[in-house]
Amino acid sequence: MSDNVSSSMLETIARVIGEAVKAGQIATLRDVAPLLMRDCQLGEADALAVAEAVSRKWQDRFFPPISRIELFLTENCNLRCDYCFVEGKNALGSMSWDTARQAVDLLFRESRDQKDLSIFFMGGEPFLRFDVMRRVVEYATELGKAQGKHAKFSVTTNGTLLTEESLAFCAQHRMMILLSLDGAQETQDRHRKTAGGQGSFQMIMDRLPLMKRYQPWMGARMTVTPDAVGEIAANVRFLVEHGFNYFIIGPASGIDWSDEGLEVYEAQMRQVVDEHREALAKGANLRIDLLRELENLRDKVGVWGCQAGRHSITVACNGDIHACSKMLGLNDLDGIYKLGDLARGITETGARAELIGMWAKRNTRCMTCELADSCSGGCFATNYAATGSIYDPCESECRVVARNLSIRRYASQVLGDAHGREDTEACTV
């Protein structure tokens, strides 16, 4: 801050900002600087310096530390999955090494006293920028050693670009690889095609033997679409037969699911539960996240919102900071809920406070909903895309949540504590 700002001026600044906060006139860094220029007659440079100092104090005092960061390495992809939330949303950019390095520095700085950190690579197809990914892992590992912290790494990939070099590197650094794979060939190739219109299934299957050599467990992120909802159990069975033992299964978002489609979804997932029980009884090492979340719900009664903007942030290719990857993917937001940029850090304290304090503005319909104590209020981005507000839940998403809770209750009855005995160390991302 400039020496031109005297101690007496600081008292005036503190009073002006305090009164503005009480009056609800300050929400972002952009609000502070003009206020100081107007009421304290500060020059633009001094006003910005004070505003940034105020923002830093707010972050340190009122907001939790950041322990997880998503790096959007690229918006490019060698596939053209028609339900991808990136598809058609943004200009296709890629993250430079300098931007990635600054993002890692931000994570270590904003983590404060947190020792265990997570870096998640995503895109687009992250392995298109394996060069940057490699440097991030090496840099964060060394930074962790210097600061007494530990960073773990994970990536979700379509699997078509995996090579022995990249797999060996990931294994060396214990990076968890999750494949975006919807099931057997007919299901996979229906929506996950190459730019030329060919299916991606065989490209992935050809790489499975190599992947198994470097990562003993195999994980699949299965996105369920209405035209494949009746194939869930068969697809899980197929993947288990091909060595997969970890599953994240969920309906595609941004789709207006019909009651009939969700009825089939629940029936299929109940079948998955039944077959899951049989497999565990035979000693199989399987993990299905949707079923395990039932246990977590018991500790989350009344929790509103998610980790986006709370303990986790996403950094875009150009260095902009967002609450999560889905918020980043919504062009319609036009900067709304952007949290800052790498040049200045997390400066939009008002936007972050709104996300973290979402519980304070619960929609009336949510407050009276019978699922209120088991639902986190829906995805911020999905809510906004459907209703224009992060607070107003997406009607279709509400129906999905209700079905998932029903599935989890069924899983609790059928599995008991059986899924608590899974080998989670072997397949944790």
Coordinates of N, CA and C in Angstrom, one line a residue, residues 107-315:
L107 N -3.3 -22.4 -4.4 CA -3.8 -23.4 -3.5 C -3.0 -23.5 -2.3
F108 N -1.7 -23.5 -2.4 CA -0.8 -23.6 -1.2 C -1.0 -22.4 -0.3
R109 N -1.2 -21.3 -0.9 CA -1.3 -20.0 -0.1 C -2.7 -20.0 0.6
E110 N -3.7 -20.4 -0.1 CA -5.1 -20.3 0.5 C -5.4 -21.5 1.4
S111 N -4.6 -22.5 1.4 CA -4.8 -23.7 2.2 C -4.4 -23.4 3.7
R112 N -3.7 -22.3 3.9 CA -3.3 -21.9 5.2 C -2.7 -23.1 6.0
D113 N -3.3 -23.5 7.1 CA -2.7 -24.6 7.9 C -3.1 -26.0 7.5
Q114 N -3.9 -26.1 6.4 CA -4.3 -27.4 5.9 C -3.0 -28.2 5.4
K115 N -2.9 -29.4 5.7 CA -1.7 -30.2 5.3 C -2.0 -31.1 4.1
D116 N -3.2 -31.6 4.0 CA -3.6 -32.5 2.9 C -4.4 -31.8 1.8
L117 N -3.8 -31.7 0.6 CA -4.4 -30.9 -0.5 C -4.7 -31.9 -1.6
S118 N -5.6 -31.4 -2.5 CA -6.0 -32.2 -3.6 C -6.0 -31.4 -4.9
I119 N -5.4 -31.9 -5.9 CA -5.4 -31.3 -7.3 C -6.1 -32.2 -8.2
F120 N -7.1 -31.7 -8.9 CA -7.9 -32.5 -9.8 C -7.8 -32.0 -11.2
F121 N -7.4 -32.8 -12.1 CA -7.2 -32.3 -13.5 C -8.5 -32.6 -14.3
M122 N -8.9 -31.7 -15.1 CA -10.1 -31.9 -15.9 C -10.1 -31.1 -17.2
G123 N -11.1 -31.3 -18.0 CA -11.2 -30.6 -19.3 C -12.6 -30.7 -19.8
G124 N -12.8 -30.6 -21.1 CA -12.0 -31.1 -22.2 C -11.4 -32.5 -21.8
E125 N -10.4 -32.8 -22.5 CA -9.6 -34.1 -22.3 C -8.3 -33.7 -21.7
P126 N -8.1 -33.9 -20.4 CA -6.9 -33.4 -19.7 C -5.6 -33.9 -20.3
F127 N -5.6 -35.1 -20.8 CA -4.3 -35.7 -21.3 C -3.9 -35.1 -22.7
L128 N -4.7 -34.2 -23.2 CA -4.2 -33.4 -24.3 C -3.1 -32.4 -23.8
R129 N -3.1 -32.1 -22.5 CA -2.1 -31.2 -21.9 C -1.3 -32.0 -20.9
F130 N -0.9 -33.2 -21.2 CA -0.1 -34.0 -20.3 C 1.2 -33.3 -19.9
D131 N 1.7 -32.5 -20.9 CA 2.9 -31.7 -20.6 C 2.8 -30.8 -19.4
V132 N 1.6 -30.1 -19.3 CA 1.3 -29.2 -18.2 C 1.0 -30.0 -16.9
M133 N 0.2 -31.1 -17.1 CA -0.1 -32.0 -16.0 C 1.1 -32.5 -15.3
R134 N 2.1 -32.9 -16.1 CA 3.3 -33.5 -15.5 C 4.1 -32.4 -14.7
R135 N 4.2 -31.2 -15.2 CA 4.9 -30.1 -14.5 C 4.2 -29.7 -13.2
V136 N 2.8 -29.7 -13.3 CA 2.0 -29.4 -12.1 C 2.3 -30.4 -11.0
V137 N 2.3 -31.7 -11.3 CA 2.5 -32.7 -10.3 C 3.9 -32.6 -9.7
E138 N 4.9 -32.4 -10.5 CA 6.3 -32.3 -10.0 C 6.4 -31.1 -9.2
Y139 N 5.9 -30.0 -9.6 CA 6.0 -28.7 -8.9 C 5.3 -28.8 -7.6
A140 N 4.0 -29.3 -7.6 CA 3.3 -29.3 -6.3 C 3.9 -30.3 -5.3
T141 N 4.5 -31.4 -5.8 CA 5.1 -32.3 -5.0 C 6.3 -31.7 -4.3
E142 N 7.1 -31.0 -5.0 CA 8.3 -30.3 -4.4 C 7.9 -29.2 -3.4
L143 N 6.8 -28.4 -3.8 CA 6.3 -27.4 -3.0 C 5.8 -27.9 -1.7
G144 N 5.1 -29.1 -1.8 CA 4.6 -29.8 -0.6 C 5.7 -30.2 0.4
K145 N 6.8 -30.7 -0.2 CA 8.0 -31.1 0.7 C 8.5 -29.9 1.4
A146 N 8.6 -28.7 0.7 CA 9.2 -27.5 1.2 C 8.3 -26.9 2.3
Q147 N 7.0 -27.1 2.2 CA 6.0 -26.5 3.2 C 5.4 -27.5 4.1
G148 N 5.9 -28.7 4.1 CA 5.3 -29.7 5.0 C 3.9 -30.1 4.7
K149 N 3.5 -30.1 3.4 CA 2.2 -30.4 3.0 C 2.2 -31.6 2.0
H150 N 1.1 -32.2 1.8 CA 1.0 -33.3 0.9 C -0.1 -33.1 -0.1
A151 N 0.2 -33.1 -1.4 CA -0.8 -33.0 -2.4 C -1.1 -34.3 -3.1
K152 N -2.3 -34.7 -3.2 CA -2.7 -35.9 -4.0 C -3.4 -35.4 -5.3
F153 N -3.3 -36.3 -6.3 CA -3.7 -35.9 -7.6 C -4.7 -36.9 -8.2
S154 N -5.6 -36.4 -9.0 CA -6.6 -37.3 -9.6 C -7.0 -36.7 -10.9
V155 N -7.5 -37.5 -11.8 CA -7.9 -37.0 -13.1 C -9.1 -37.9 -13.7
T156 N -10.0 -37.2 -14.3 CA -11.0 -38.0 -15.1 C -10.8 -37.8 -16.5
T157 N -10.7 -38.9 -17.3 CA -10.3 -38.9 -18.7 C -11.2 -39.8 -19.5
N158 N -11.3 -39.6 -20.8 CA -12.0 -40.5 -21.6 C -11.2 -41.7 -22.0
G159 N -9.9 -41.7 -21.6 CA -9.1 -42.9 -21.7 C -8.4 -43.2 -23.0
T160 N -8.8 -42.4 -24.1 CA -8.4 -42.7 -25.4 C -6.9 -42.3 -25.7
L161 N -6.4 -41.4 -24.8 CA -5.0 -40.9 -25.1 C -4.0 -41.5 -24.1
L162 N -4.4 -42.4 -23.3 CA -3.5 -43.0 -22.3 C -2.3 -43.7 -23.0
T163 N -1.1 -43.5 -22.5 CA 0.1 -44.2 -23.1 C 0.8 -44.8 -21.9
E164 N 1.8 -45.6 -22.2 CA 2.6 -46.2 -21.2 C 3.4 -45.1 -20.4
E165 N 3.8 -44.1 -21.1 CA 4.5 -43.0 -20.5 C 3.7 -42.3 -19.5
S166 N 2.4 -41.9 -19.9 CA 1.6 -41.2 -19.0 C 1.1 -42.1 -17.8
L167 N 0.8 -43.3 -18.1 CA 0.4 -44.2 -17.0 C 1.5 -44.5 -16.0
A168 N 2.7 -44.7 -16.5 CA 3.8 -44.9 -15.6 C 4.1 -43.6 -14.7
F169 N 3.9 -42.5 -15.3 CA 4.1 -41.2 -14.5 C 3.0 -41.1 -13.4
C170 N 1.7 -41.4 -13.8 CA 0.6 -41.4 -12.9 C 0.8 -42.4 -11.7
A171 N 1.3 -43.6 -12.1 CA 1.5 -44.6 -11.1 C 2.6 -44.1 -10.1
Q172 N 3.7 -43.6 -10.7 CA 4.8 -43.1 -9.9 C 4.4 -42.1 -8.8
H173 N 3.4 -41.2 -9.2 CA 3.0 -40.2 -8.3 C 1.6 -40.5 -7.7
R174 N 1.2 -41.7 -7.8 CA 0.0 -42.2 -7.1 C -1.2 -41.3 -7.6
M175 N -1.2 -40.9 -8.8 CA -2.4 -40.2 -9.4 C -3.5 -41.1 -9.7
M176 N -4.7 -40.9 -9.2 CA -5.9 -41.7 -9.4 C -6.5 -41.3 -10.8
I177 N -6.7 -42.4 -11.6 CA -7.3 -42.2 -12.9 C -8.7 -42.8 -13.0
L178 N -9.7 -41.9 -13.3 CA -11.1 -42.4 -13.4 C -11.5 -42.3 -14.9
L179 N -12.0 -43.3 -15.4 CA -12.4 -43.3 -16.8 C -13.9 -42.9 -17.0
S180 N -14.1 -42.0 -17.9 CA -15.5 -41.7 -18.3 C -16.0 -42.8 -19.3
L181 N -16.7 -43.7 -18.7 CA -17.1 -44.9 -19.5 C -18.5 -45.3 -19.1
D182 N -19.5 -45.3 -20.0 CA -20.9 -45.5 -19.7 C -21.3 -46.9 -19.6
G183 N -20.5 -47.8 -20.2 CA -20.9 -49.2 -20.2 C -20.4 -50.0 -21.4
A184 N -21.2 -51.0 -21.8 CA -20.8 -51.8 -22.9 C -20.8 -51.0 -24.2
Q185 N -20.4 -51.6 -25.3 CA -20.2 -50.8 -26.5 C -21.4 -50.1 -27.0
E186 N -22.6 -50.7 -27.0 CA -23.7 -50.0 -27.6 C -24.1 -48.8 -26.8
T187 N -24.0 -48.8 -25.5 CA -24.2 -47.7 -24.6 C -23.1 -46.6 -24.8
Q188 N -21.9 -47.0 -24.7 CA -20.8 -46.1 -24.8 C -20.7 -45.3 -26.1
D189 N -20.9 -46.0 -27.2 CA -20.8 -45.4 -28.5 C -22.0 -44.6 -28.9
R190 N -23.1 -44.7 -28.2 CA -24.3 -43.9 -28.5 C -24.0 -42.4 -28.3
H191 N -23.3 -42.0 -27.3 CA -23.1 -40.6 -27.0 C -21.7 -40.1 -27.0
R192 N -20.8 -41.1 -26.8 CA -19.3 -40.7 -26.7 C -18.6 -41.1 -28.0
K193 N -18.7 -40.2 -28.9 CA -18.1 -40.4 -30.3 C -16.9 -39.5 -30.5
T194 N -16.1 -39.9 -31.5 CA -15.0 -39.1 -31.9 C -15.5 -37.9 -32.7
A195 N -14.6 -37.0 -33.1 CA -15.0 -35.8 -33.9 C -15.5 -36.3 -35.3
G196 N -15.0 -37.5 -35.7 CA -15.4 -38.0 -37.0 C -16.7 -38.9 -36.9
G197 N -17.2 -39.0 -35.7 CA -18.5 -39.7 -35.6 C -18.3 -41.2 -35.2
Q198 N -17.1 -41.7 -35.0 CA -16.9 -43.1 -34.6 C -17.0 -43.2 -33.1
G199 N -17.4 -44.5 -32.7 CA -17.5 -44.7 -31.3 C -16.2 -44.8 -30.6
S200 N -16.1 -44.6 -29.3 CA -14.9 -44.5 -28.6 C -14.6 -45.8 -27.8
F201 N -15.6 -46.7 -27.8 CA -15.5 -47.9 -26.9 C -14.3 -48.7 -27.1
Q202 N -14.0 -49.1 -28.4 CA -12.9 -50.0 -28.6 C -11.6 -49.3 -28.4
M203 N -11.5 -48.0 -28.5 CA -10.3 -47.2 -28.2 C -9.9 -47.4 -26.7
I204 N -10.9 -47.4 -25.9 CA -10.7 -47.5 -24.5 C -10.4 -49.0 -24.1
M205 N -11.1 -49.9 -24.7 CA -10.9 -51.3 -24.3 C -9.5 -51.8 -24.7
D206 N -9.0 -51.2 -25.8 CA -7.6 -51.6 -26.3 C -6.6 -51.2 -25.3
R207 N -6.9 -50.1 -24.4 CA -5.9 -49.6 -23.5 C -6.1 -50.2 -22.1
L208 N -7.2 -51.0 -21.8 CA -7.4 -51.5 -20.5 C -6.3 -52.4 -20.0
P209 N -5.8 -53.3 -20.8 CA -4.7 -54.2 -20.2 C -3.5 -53.3 -19.8
L210 N -3.1 -52.3 -20.5 CA -2.0 -51.5 -20.2 C -2.3 -50.7 -18.9
M211 N -3.5 -50.2 -18.8 CA -3.9 -49.4 -17.6 C -3.9 -50.3 -16.4
K212 N -4.4 -51.6 -16.5 CA -4.4 -52.5 -15.3 C -3.0 -52.8 -14.8
R213 N -2.0 -52.7 -15.7 CA -0.6 -52.9 -15.3 C -0.1 -51.9 -14.3
Y214 N -0.7 -50.7 -14.5 CA -0.2 -49.5 -13.7 C -1.1 -49.1 -12.5
Q215 N -2.4 -49.5 -12.7 CA -3.4 -49.1 -11.6 C -4.2 -50.3 -11.3
P216 N -4.0 -50.9 -10.1 CA -4.7 -52.2 -9.9 C -6.2 -52.2 -9.8
W217 N -6.8 -51.0 -9.4 CA -8.2 -50.9 -9.4 C -8.6 -50.1 -10.7
M218 N -9.9 -50.3 -11.1 CA -10.4 -49.7 -12.3 C -11.7 -49.0 -12.0
G219 N -11.7 -47.7 -12.3 CA -12.9 -46.9 -11.9 C -13.6 -46.3 -13.2
A220 N -14.9 -46.3 -13.1 CA -15.7 -45.8 -14.2 C -16.7 -44.8 -13.7
R221 N -16.7 -43.6 -14.4 CA -17.8 -42.6 -14.2 C -18.8 -42.8 -15.2
M222 N -20.0 -43.4 -14.8 CA -21.0 -43.7 -15.7 C -22.1 -42.6 -15.8
T223 N -22.3 -42.0 -16.9 CA -23.3 -41.0 -17.1 C -24.5 -41.7 -17.7
V224 N -25.7 -41.6 -17.0 CA -26.9 -42.3 -17.5 C -27.8 -41.3 -18.2
T225 N -28.1 -41.7 -19.5 CA -29.0 -40.9 -20.3 C -30.4 -41.6 -20.4
P226 N -31.4 -40.9 -20.7 CA -32.8 -41.5 -20.8 C -32.8 -42.7 -21.7
D227 N -32.1 -42.6 -22.8 CA -32.1 -43.7 -23.8 C -31.3 -44.9 -23.4
A228 N -30.6 -44.8 -22.3 CA -29.8 -45.9 -21.8 C -30.2 -46.3 -20.4
V229 N -31.2 -45.7 -19.8 CA -31.5 -45.9 -18.4 C -31.9 -47.4 -18.1
G230 N -32.4 -48.1 -19.1 CA -32.8 -49.5 -18.8 C -31.6 -50.4 -19.0
E231 N -30.4 -49.9 -19.2 CA -29.2 -50.7 -19.4 C -28.2 -50.6 -18.3
I232 N -28.6 -49.9 -17.2 CA -27.6 -49.6 -16.1 C -27.0 -50.9 -15.5
A233 N -27.9 -51.8 -15.1 CA -27.5 -53.0 -14.4 C -26.6 -53.9 -15.3
A234 N -27.0 -54.0 -16.6 CA -26.2 -54.8 -17.5 C -24.9 -54.2 -17.8
N235 N -24.8 -52.8 -17.8 CA -23.6 -52.1 -18.0 C -22.6 -52.3 -16.9
V236 N -23.1 -52.2 -15.6 CA -22.3 -52.4 -14.5 C -21.8 -53.8 -14.5
R237 N -22.6 -54.8 -14.8 CA -22.2 -56.2 -14.8 C -21.1 -56.4 -15.9
F238 N -21.3 -55.7 -17.0 CA -20.3 -55.9 -18.1 C -18.9 -55.3 -17.6
L239 N -18.9 -54.2 -17.0 CA -17.7 -53.5 -16.6 C -17.0 -54.3 -15.4
V240 N -17.8 -54.9 -14.5 CA -17.3 -55.7 -13.5 C -16.5 -56.9 -14.1
E241 N -17.2 -57.5 -15.1 CA -16.6 -58.7 -15.8 C -15.3 -58.3 -16.4
H242 N -15.1 -57.0 -16.8 CA -13.9 -56.6 -17.4 C -12.9 -55.9 -16.5
G243 N -13.1 -56.2 -15.2 CA -12.1 -55.7 -14.2 C -12.4 -54.4 -13.5
F244 N -13.5 -53.8 -13.7 CA -13.8 -52.5 -13.0 C -14.4 -52.9 -11.6
N245 N -13.9 -52.1 -10.6 CA -14.4 -52.3 -9.3 C -14.8 -51.0 -8.5
Y246 N -14.8 -49.9 -9.2 CA -15.2 -48.7 -8.6 C -16.1 -47.9 -9.6
F247 N -17.2 -47.4 -9.1 CA -18.2 -46.8 -10.0 C -18.8 -45.5 -9.3
I248 N -18.9 -44.5 -10.2 CA -19.7 -43.3 -9.9 C -20.8 -43.3 -10.9
I249 N -22.0 -43.5 -10.5 CA -23.1 -43.6 -11.4 C -24.1 -42.5 -11.2
G250 N -24.5 -41.8 -12.2 CA -25.5 -40.7 -12.0 C -26.2 -40.3 -13.3
P251 N -27.4 -39.9 -13.2 CA -28.2 -39.4 -14.4 C -27.5 -38.1 -15.0
A252 N -27.5 -38.0 -16.3 CA -27.0 -36.8 -16.9 C -27.8 -35.6 -16.4
S253 N -27.0 -34.5 -16.1 CA -27.7 -33.3 -15.7 C -28.1 -32.4 -16.9
G254 N -29.0 -31.5 -16.6 CA -29.4 -30.6 -17.7 C -30.5 -31.3 -18.6
I255 N -31.0 -32.4 -18.1 CA -32.0 -33.1 -18.9 C -33.3 -33.2 -18.1
D256 N -34.4 -32.9 -18.7 CA -35.7 -33.0 -18.1 C -36.2 -34.4 -18.0
W257 N -35.8 -35.1 -16.9 CA -36.1 -36.5 -16.7 C -37.6 -36.7 -16.5
S258 N -38.2 -37.6 -17.2 CA -39.6 -37.9 -16.9 C -39.7 -38.8 -15.7
D259 N -40.9 -38.9 -15.1 CA -41.2 -39.8 -14.0 C -41.0 -41.2 -14.4
E260 N -41.4 -41.5 -15.7 CA -41.3 -42.9 -16.1 C -39.8 -43.3 -16.2
G261 N -39.0 -42.4 -16.8 CA -37.5 -42.6 -16.9 C -36.9 -42.8 -15.6
L262 N -37.3 -42.0 -14.6 CA -36.7 -42.1 -13.2 C -37.2 -43.4 -12.5
E263 N -38.4 -43.8 -12.8 CA -38.8 -45.1 -12.3 C -38.0 -46.2 -12.7
V264 N -37.6 -46.2 -14.0 CA -36.8 -47.2 -14.6 C -35.4 -47.1 -13.9
Y265 N -34.9 -45.9 -13.8 CA -33.6 -45.6 -13.2 C -33.5 -46.3 -11.8
E266 N -34.6 -46.0 -11.0 CA -34.5 -46.6 -9.6 C -34.6 -48.1 -9.6
A267 N -35.4 -48.6 -10.5 CA -35.5 -50.1 -10.6 C -34.2 -50.7 -11.0
Q268 N -33.5 -50.1 -11.9 CA -32.2 -50.6 -12.4 C -31.1 -50.4 -11.2
M269 N -31.2 -49.3 -10.5 CA -30.2 -49.2 -9.4 C -30.5 -50.1 -8.3
R270 N -31.7 -50.4 -8.0 CA -32.0 -51.5 -7.0 C -31.5 -52.8 -7.4
Q271 N -31.5 -53.1 -8.7 CA -30.9 -54.3 -9.2 C -29.4 -54.3 -9.0
V272 N -28.8 -53.1 -9.3 CA -27.4 -53.0 -9.0 C -27.1 -53.3 -7.5
V273 N -27.9 -52.8 -6.6 CA -27.7 -53.0 -5.2 C -27.8 -54.5 -4.9
D274 N -28.8 -55.2 -5.5 CA -28.9 -56.6 -5.2 C -27.7 -57.4 -5.7
E275 N -27.2 -57.1 -6.9 CA -26.0 -57.7 -7.5 C -24.7 -57.3 -6.7
H276 N -24.8 -56.1 -6.2 CA -23.6 -55.7 -5.4 C -23.5 -56.5 -4.1
R277 N -24.7 -56.7 -3.5 CA -24.7 -57.6 -2.3 C -24.2 -59.0 -2.5
E278 N -24.6 -59.5 -3.6 CA -24.1 -60.9 -4.0 C -22.6 -60.9 -4.2
A279 N -22.1 -59.9 -4.9 CA -20.7 -59.8 -5.2 C -19.9 -59.7 -3.9
L280 N -20.4 -58.8 -3.0 CA -19.6 -58.6 -1.7 C -19.7 -59.9 -0.9
A281 N -20.8 -60.7 -0.9 CA -20.9 -61.9 -0.2 C -19.8 -62.9 -0.7
K282 N -19.4 -62.8 -1.9 CA -18.5 -63.7 -2.5 C -17.0 -63.2 -2.4
G283 N -16.9 -62.1 -1.6 CA -15.6 -61.5 -1.4 C -15.1 -60.6 -2.4
A284 N -15.9 -60.1 -3.3 CA -15.5 -59.1 -4.3 C -15.1 -57.8 -3.7
N285 N -14.2 -57.1 -4.3 CA -13.8 -55.7 -3.8 C -14.5 -54.7 -4.8
L286 N -15.7 -54.3 -4.4 CA -16.4 -53.3 -5.2 C -16.8 -52.1 -4.4
R287 N -16.8 -51.0 -5.1 CA -17.3 -49.7 -4.5 C -18.1 -49.0 -5.4
I288 N -19.3 -48.6 -5.0 CA -20.2 -47.8 -5.8 C -20.6 -46.5 -4.9
D289 N -20.2 -45.4 -5.4 CA -20.2 -44.2 -4.6 C -21.7 -43.8 -4.2
L290 N -22.6 -44.0 -5.1 CA -24.0 -43.6 -4.8 C -24.5 -44.3 -3.5
L291 N -24.1 -45.6 -3.4 CA -24.6 -46.4 -2.3 C -23.8 -46.0 -1.0
R292 N -22.6 -45.7 -1.1 CA -21.8 -45.3 0.1 C -22.2 -44.0 0.7
E293 N -22.8 -43.1 -0.2 CA -23.2 -41.8 0.3 C -24.3 -41.8 1.4
L294 N -25.0 -42.9 1.4 CA -26.0 -43.1 2.5 C -25.4 -42.9 3.8
E295 N -24.2 -43.5 4.0 CA -23.5 -43.4 5.3 C -23.2 -41.9 5.6
N296 N -22.7 -41.2 4.6 CA -22.3 -39.8 4.8 C -23.5 -38.9 5.1
L297 N -24.7 -39.3 4.6 CA -25.9 -38.4 4.9 C -26.2 -38.3 6.3
R298 N -25.9 -39.3 7.1 CA -26.2 -39.3 8.5 C -25.4 -38.2 9.3
D299 N -24.3 -37.8 8.7 CA -23.5 -36.7 9.3 C -23.7 -35.4 8.6
K300 N -24.7 -35.3 7.7 CA -24.9 -34.1 7.0 C -26.3 -33.5 7.1
V301 N -27.0 -33.8 8.1 CA -28.3 -33.3 8.3 C -28.3 -31.8 8.4
G302 N -29.1 -31.1 7.6 CA -29.1 -29.7 7.6 C -28.0 -28.9 6.8
V303 N -27.1 -29.7 6.3 CA -26.0 -29.0 5.5 C -26.6 -28.6 4.1
W304 N -26.3 -27.3 3.8 CA -26.8 -26.7 2.6 C -25.7 -26.4 1.6
G305 N -25.8 -26.7 0.4 CA -24.8 -26.4 -0.6 C -23.8 -27.5 -0.7
C306 N -22.7 -27.2 -1.4 CA -21.6 -28.2 -1.6 C -20.3 -27.6 -1.3
Q307 N -19.2 -28.2 -1.7 CA -17.9 -27.7 -1.3 C -17.4 -26.6 -2.3
A308 N -18.2 -26.4 -3.4 CA -17.8 -25.3 -4.4 C -17.7 -24.0 -3.7
G309 N -16.6 -23.4 -3.8 CA -16.4 -22.0 -3.3 C -16.1 -22.1 -1.8
R310 N -16.3 -23.2 -1.2 CA -16.1 -23.3 0.3 C -14.6 -23.8 0.5
H311 N -14.4 -25.1 0.3 CA -13.1 -25.6 0.4 C -12.5 -26.0 -1.0
S312 N -13.3 -25.8 -2.0 CA -12.8 -26.2 -3.4 C -13.1 -25.1 -4.4
I313 N -12.2 -24.9 -5.3 CA -12.3 -23.9 -6.4 C -11.9 -24.5 -7.7
T314 N -12.3 -23.9 -8.8 CA -11.8 -24.3 -10.1 C -11.1 -23.1 -10.8
V315 N -10.0 -23.4 -11.5 CA -9.3 -22.4 -12.2 C -9.4 -22.7 -13.7

